[in-house]
Every structure is written in C-alpha cells, then in structure tokens.
Amino acid sequence: MRECRIIEKGREMTLMGKLQVVTGGTSGMGLANAIELGKFGPVLVGGRSEKRLEGALEQLKAAGVEAYGKTCDVSDAGSVEEFAQYARSLGDIGSVVNAAGVDWEGVTPDMIIDVNMKGVVNTTETFLPYLDEGVMVHYSSITGYFYTPFAEDLAVWNDPTAVNFREKWKAAVAAGEHPKPSFLDDGYTYYAGSKRFVMYYTMANTVRFGKKGSRIFSIAPGSFDTPMLQGGSTDKASIAERTAFKRFGTPEEMADLVVKLMGPGHDYLTGCDIIMDGGKYAMSVVKQLD
C-alpha cells in the first residue's frame, strides 16, 4: 500500500490504514475511486443494488483491495446511518467519497432532489461526527454552473435538513424562470439546480469540517465514459466533440485526480468546487481564440 500523509501544525494525519468509504461505489467513477483509495487501506463501498454491489466487490478484490460492501440508499437517512455504523465497526474512517447520484433522464424531480440533494446532506450529516482529520468529497457537475440560484433557492438551501425541503425547493423552482435549452424538459432544471446545490452545500460546510481538522470539497465532472453517460439518449459523438480533446474522460482519470487531492500537499484545499471536464465548460461560456 502507498502511504498518504498530511502534515498540519506538527501533527501527522494519515489515510494509511484507515477505512475509505465510497457511496455510489458500484460502477463508474465511484468504483474507480474505490479502487484507487484501496491503495491506502480497506474500502467500504455502498450502493442500492445488491447484485451490482457483489460485482463491484469482485472487481475490487481482483485489484488487490481489502473490500467490504453494504447496501446503502443515500436518499434514506436511516439507510445511511446503518451504513455509517457498519463503517465504524470496520475501523477509523479516513475519507468519504459520495459518488451516488442520478441524471435527469427517466427520473422524477422528486428522485433528483432525494438522491442528489438530500443524499448529499444525509451523507454529510451522518459521517461528519466520525470524520476527524479526514476528507469528504462530493460529486457535483459542470451542469450546476448553468443554474444561477435565486434568493428563493438560497432561502431553501440554507435550511438543508428541513423536513419539507423537497416541497419547498420545488416551489422555489416553480416560482423562478431558470433558463434551459429548449430541447430539454424540466428535469434538466432540477438536475442542474441539484448539482449547484452540491457546490453550495459543500462550501457551507467549510467551517464545520475545519473545526474537526477535516476538509470537504466537491468535484464537477464533465462528460465521462460511465454507465450513466452511455445509458443516456444524447448523441455521444456530439458530446465528445464539445471538449478540447474530442473524447470522454475516463473514470480512472477522475479517480487519480480525486485521490491526489485527498492526499499529501493539499491540506489547504477545502470548501471549493473543482472542475474536470476536458475544457467543456470553458468552451461553453468563453469565446475561444483561433
């Protein structure tokens, strides 16, 4: 195993030997993250499907990772609590990567809110008490940068644990006029807003994590070759063309970046969102030079 140390104020913090937790870790970028984190210690992966969880564990163990698995639905606070207690039974927790999420195609606004927004809140609120001198990472999306929150959005987002969070934010969305491409349905608006919330909520937790000597940040992927992207209806060739390198990113490229940022030399990095999209966002908002 490769040791990962962070030095802060004369104290040595290390991921080595601690448990690394990955929700949504059964495929795509979540599974790639789990494999990469396995170089530092045992890994616990969670996902909603028992069958996919078994397949992920086979891949992790084949890669030489000491791997454990348990079903977990991040939209259900009780499920996340059970998952966290199982994690604690395995040892001290060094990091939590929340890669669970849904796209906007084929899902309801309620599911987008429950998984992408409440799932982030549930994971953070449940694991923060057990994450001393550790790291938490959430996955946002560059799509979130195309959603500008209004005052009505922020009023709801500033009370993320409210029982009626879903209903209040749906009302806020309905009251606003958020622009979206004409060929996309309202699900896109909810998806983009949910990913902007991930960025906002991550930033809002900067001080809470800092008090525990821990860090929190989010990653905004562009188009990566994952089951979620391949399962979508959008033309894949046209998506790839809208990047600087005319290709999709790979889950392994993303995992390499995430784990590096969780490791040594980055202990001042917290409370921010980091874009990794092959230049897609820049090409969308800034006129490119010849």
Coordinates of C-alpha atoms in Angstrom, one line a residue:
M1 CA 0.0 0.0 0.0
R2 CA 1.1 3.6 -0.7
E3 CA 1.1 5.8 2.4
C4 CA -0.7 9.1 2.2
R5 CA 0.3 11.6 4.9
I6 CA -0.8 15.2 5.6
I7 CA 1.2 17.3 8.0
E8 CA -0.5 20.1 9.8
K9 CA 0.8 22.1 12.8
G10 CA 3.3 19.5 13.8
R11 CA 0.7 16.7 13.8
E12 CA 0.7 13.8 11.4
M13 CA -2.5 12.9 9.7
T14 CA -2.7 9.8 7.5
L15 CA -5.1 8.0 5.4
M16 CA -2.9 4.9 5.6
G17 CA -4.7 2.0 7.3
K18 CA -7.9 3.9 7.9
L19 CA -11.2 2.9 6.2
Q20 CA -12.1 4.7 3.0
V21 CA -15.8 4.9 2.3
V22 CA -17.4 5.3 -1.1
T23 CA -21.1 5.7 -1.7
G24 CA -22.3 5.0 -5.2
G25 CA -19.2 2.9 -5.4
T26 CA -20.5 0.0 -7.6
S27 CA -19.7 1.4 -11.0
G28 CA -18.3 4.3 -13.0
M29 CA -16.3 7.0 -11.1
G30 CA -17.4 5.7 -7.7
L31 CA -15.9 2.3 -8.4
A32 CA -12.7 3.8 -9.9
N33 CA -12.4 5.9 -6.7
A34 CA -12.8 2.9 -4.6
I35 CA -10.0 1.0 -6.4
E36 CA -7.7 4.0 -6.2
L37 CA -8.4 4.5 -2.5
G38 CA -7.7 0.9 -1.8
K39 CA -4.0 1.6 -2.2
F40 CA -4.2 3.4 1.2
G41 CA -6.3 1.0 3.2
P42 CA -9.5 -1.0 3.4
V43 CA -12.5 0.3 1.4
L44 CA -16.2 0.1 2.1
V45 CA -18.5 0.6 -0.9
G46 CA -22.2 1.3 -0.8
G47 CA -24.9 1.1 -3.4
R48 CA -28.6 0.4 -3.8
S49 CA -28.3 -2.8 -5.9
E50 CA -27.1 -5.9 -4.1
K51 CA -26.2 -7.5 -7.5
R52 CA -24.1 -4.5 -8.6
L53 CA -22.5 -4.4 -5.1
E54 CA -21.4 -8.0 -5.4
G55 CA -19.9 -7.3 -8.9
A56 CA -18.0 -4.3 -7.5
L57 CA -16.6 -6.3 -4.6
E58 CA -15.3 -8.9 -7.1
Q59 CA -13.6 -6.2 -9.1
L60 CA -12.1 -4.5 -6.0
K61 CA -10.7 -7.8 -4.6
A62 CA -9.3 -8.7 -8.0
A63 CA -7.4 -5.4 -7.9
G64 CA -6.0 -6.4 -4.6
V65 CA -8.2 -4.1 -2.5
E66 CA -9.4 -5.2 1.0
A67 CA -13.0 -4.5 0.2
Y68 CA -16.3 -4.5 2.1
G69 CA -19.8 -3.8 0.9
K70 CA -23.2 -2.9 2.2
T71 CA -26.3 -1.7 0.5
C72 CA -27.0 2.0 1.1
D73 CA -29.6 4.3 -0.3
V74 CA -28.3 7.8 0.3
S75 CA -31.8 9.3 -0.1
D76 CA -32.8 7.4 3.1
A77 CA -31.3 8.9 6.3
G78 CA -31.9 5.6 8.1
S79 CA -30.1 3.6 5.5
V80 CA -27.1 6.0 5.6
E81 CA -27.0 5.7 9.4
E82 CA -26.9 1.9 9.2
F83 CA -24.2 2.2 6.6
A84 CA -22.1 4.6 8.8
Q85 CA -22.4 2.3 11.8
Y86 CA -21.2 -0.6 9.8
A87 CA -18.3 1.5 8.6
R88 CA -17.4 2.4 12.2
S89 CA -17.4 -1.3 13.1
L90 CA -14.6 -1.8 10.5
G91 CA -12.3 0.9 11.9
D92 CA -11.5 4.6 12.0
I93 CA -12.8 6.4 8.9
G94 CA -10.2 8.4 6.9
S95 CA -12.3 9.6 4.0
V96 CA -15.8 9.6 2.5
V97 CA -16.4 9.9 -1.2
N98 CA -20.0 10.4 -2.1
A99 CA -20.4 9.4 -5.8
A100 CA -24.1 8.5 -5.6
G101 CA -26.3 10.4 -7.9
V102 CA -28.9 10.3 -10.7
D103 CA -29.1 12.0 -14.1
W104 CA -32.3 13.8 -15.3
E105 CA -33.4 11.3 -17.9
G106 CA -36.0 8.8 -16.9
V107 CA -36.3 10.0 -13.3
T108 CA -38.7 12.3 -11.5
P109 CA -37.9 15.7 -9.9
D110 CA -38.5 14.1 -6.5
M111 CA -35.9 11.4 -7.2
I112 CA -33.4 14.0 -8.3
I113 CA -33.9 16.0 -5.1
D114 CA -33.9 13.0 -2.8
V115 CA -30.7 11.4 -4.3
N116 CA -28.6 14.4 -5.5
M117 CA -29.5 16.9 -2.8
K118 CA -30.9 15.1 0.3
G119 CA -28.4 12.3 -0.3
V120 CA -25.5 14.8 0.0
V121 CA -27.0 16.2 3.2
N122 CA -27.6 12.7 4.7
T123 CA -24.1 11.5 3.9
T124 CA -22.5 14.7 5.3
E125 CA -24.6 14.9 8.5
T126 CA -24.2 11.2 9.2
F127 CA -20.5 10.9 8.7
L128 CA -19.2 14.3 9.9
P129 CA -19.2 13.3 13.6
Y130 CA -17.0 10.3 12.8
L131 CA -14.6 12.1 10.4
D132 CA -11.7 13.6 12.5
E133 CA -8.8 14.9 10.4
G134 CA -10.3 13.3 7.3
V135 CA -11.6 14.3 3.9
M136 CA -15.1 14.3 2.4
V137 CA -15.7 14.6 -1.4
H138 CA -19.0 15.1 -3.2
Y139 CA -19.6 14.9 -6.9
S140 CA -21.3 17.9 -8.4
S141 CA -21.3 18.5 -12.2
I142 CA -20.4 21.3 -14.6
T143 CA -24.2 21.4 -15.4
G144 CA -24.5 23.0 -12.0
Y145 CA -22.7 26.1 -13.3
F146 CA -25.5 26.7 -15.7
Y147 CA -28.0 27.1 -12.8
T148 CA -28.0 30.5 -11.1
P149 CA -29.7 30.3 -7.8
F150 CA -32.2 33.0 -6.9
A151 CA -33.0 34.3 -3.5
E152 CA -35.8 31.8 -3.3
D153 CA -33.4 28.9 -3.9
L154 CA -30.9 30.1 -1.3
A155 CA -33.6 30.5 1.3
V156 CA -34.4 26.8 1.0
W157 CA -30.8 25.7 0.6
N158 CA -29.8 27.5 3.9
D159 CA -32.0 25.0 5.8
P160 CA -31.0 21.8 4.1
T161 CA -32.2 19.4 6.9
A162 CA -35.7 20.8 6.9
V163 CA -38.4 18.0 6.8
N164 CA -40.2 19.7 3.9
F165 CA -37.0 20.5 2.0
R166 CA -38.2 18.8 -1.2
E167 CA -41.5 20.6 -1.3
K168 CA -40.1 24.0 -0.5
W169 CA -37.4 23.8 -3.2
K170 CA -39.9 22.5 -5.9
A171 CA -42.0 25.6 -5.0
A172 CA -38.9 27.8 -5.4
V173 CA -38.1 26.3 -8.8
A174 CA -41.7 26.8 -10.0
A175 CA -41.6 30.4 -8.9
G176 CA -38.4 31.2 -10.9
E177 CA -37.6 31.4 -14.6
H178 CA -34.4 29.4 -14.9
P179 CA -33.2 29.3 -18.5
K180 CA -32.6 25.9 -20.1
P181 CA -32.0 24.6 -23.6
S182 CA -35.4 24.4 -25.4
F183 CA -35.0 20.7 -26.3
L184 CA -34.7 19.6 -22.7
D185 CA -37.5 19.1 -20.3
D186 CA -38.0 20.4 -16.8
G187 CA -35.9 17.5 -15.4
Y188 CA -32.8 19.3 -16.6
T189 CA -33.6 22.3 -14.5
Y190 CA -34.0 20.2 -11.4
Y191 CA -30.8 18.3 -12.2
A192 CA -28.7 21.4 -12.8
G193 CA -30.1 23.0 -9.7
S194 CA -29.4 19.9 -7.6
K195 CA -25.7 19.9 -8.7
R196 CA -25.4 23.7 -8.0
F197 CA -26.8 22.8 -4.5
V198 CA -24.0 20.3 -4.1
M199 CA -21.4 23.0 -4.6
Y200 CA -23.3 25.5 -2.4
Y201 CA -23.8 23.0 0.4
T202 CA -20.2 21.8 0.3
M203 CA -19.0 25.4 0.6
A204 CA -21.4 26.0 3.5
N205 CA -19.7 23.2 5.5
T206 CA -16.2 24.6 5.3
V207 CA -16.1 25.8 8.9
R208 CA -17.8 22.8 10.3
F209 CA -15.2 20.5 8.8
G210 CA -12.4 22.8 9.7
K211 CA -13.3 22.6 13.4
K212 CA -12.6 18.9 13.2
G213 CA -9.4 19.3 11.3
S214 CA -11.1 17.9 8.3
R215 CA -11.6 19.0 4.7
I216 CA -14.5 19.0 2.3
F217 CA -14.6 19.8 -1.4
S218 CA -16.6 18.8 -4.5
I219 CA -15.7 17.7 -8.0
A220 CA -17.5 18.8 -11.1
P221 CA -17.1 16.3 -13.9
G222 CA -17.9 17.0 -17.5
S223 CA -18.5 14.0 -19.9
F224 CA -17.0 10.8 -18.6
D225 CA -17.3 7.4 -20.0
T226 CA -19.6 5.9 -17.4
P227 CA -22.7 3.7 -17.4
M228 CA -24.8 6.8 -16.7
L229 CA -23.5 8.6 -19.8
Q230 CA -23.8 5.6 -22.0
G231 CA -27.3 5.0 -20.9
G232 CA -28.4 8.5 -21.9
S233 CA -30.2 9.4 -25.1
T234 CA -28.0 12.3 -26.1
D235 CA -25.8 11.7 -29.2
K236 CA -22.4 10.6 -27.8
A237 CA -20.3 11.8 -30.7
S238 CA -21.6 15.3 -30.4
I239 CA -20.9 15.4 -26.6
A240 CA -17.3 14.3 -27.2
E241 CA -16.9 16.9 -29.8
R242 CA -17.7 19.6 -27.3
T243 CA -14.4 19.1 -25.4
A244 CA -10.9 20.3 -26.1
F245 CA -9.7 16.7 -26.8
K246 CA -12.7 15.4 -28.7
R247 CA -13.2 12.5 -26.3
F248 CA -14.8 11.5 -23.0
G249 CA -12.8 11.4 -19.8
T250 CA -12.3 8.1 -18.1
P251 CA -13.3 7.1 -14.6
E252 CA -9.7 6.3 -13.9
E253 CA -8.6 9.8 -14.8
M254 CA -11.1 11.2 -12.3
A255 CA -10.1 8.8 -9.6
D256 CA -6.5 9.7 -10.0
L257 CA -7.3 13.4 -9.5
V258 CA -9.6 12.9 -6.6
V259 CA -7.2 10.8 -4.6
K260 CA -4.3 13.1 -5.3
L261 CA -6.3 16.0 -3.9
M262 CA -7.2 13.9 -0.8
G263 CA -3.5 13.2 -0.3
P264 CA -0.3 15.0 0.8
G265 CA 0.3 18.5 -0.1
H266 CA -3.3 19.6 -0.4
D267 CA -4.3 20.1 3.2
Y268 CA -5.1 23.8 2.5
L269 CA -7.7 22.8 -0.2
T270 CA -11.2 22.8 1.2
G271 CA -14.6 24.4 0.8
C272 CA -14.4 24.6 -3.0
D273 CA -15.6 23.0 -6.3
I274 CA -13.1 21.8 -8.8
I275 CA -13.9 21.3 -12.5
M276 CA -12.5 18.4 -14.5
D277 CA -14.3 18.4 -17.9
G278 CA -11.8 18.4 -20.7
G279 CA -12.5 22.1 -21.2
K280 CA -16.2 21.7 -21.9
Y281 CA -17.4 24.5 -19.5
A282 CA -14.8 27.0 -20.8
M283 CA -15.8 26.3 -24.4
S284 CA -19.4 26.8 -23.5
V285 CA -19.0 30.2 -21.8
V286 CA -16.0 31.9 -23.3
K287 CA -15.3 32.6 -27.0
Q288 CA -12.3 30.6 -27.9
L289 CA -9.3 32.1 -29.6
D290 CA -8.1 30.9 -33.0

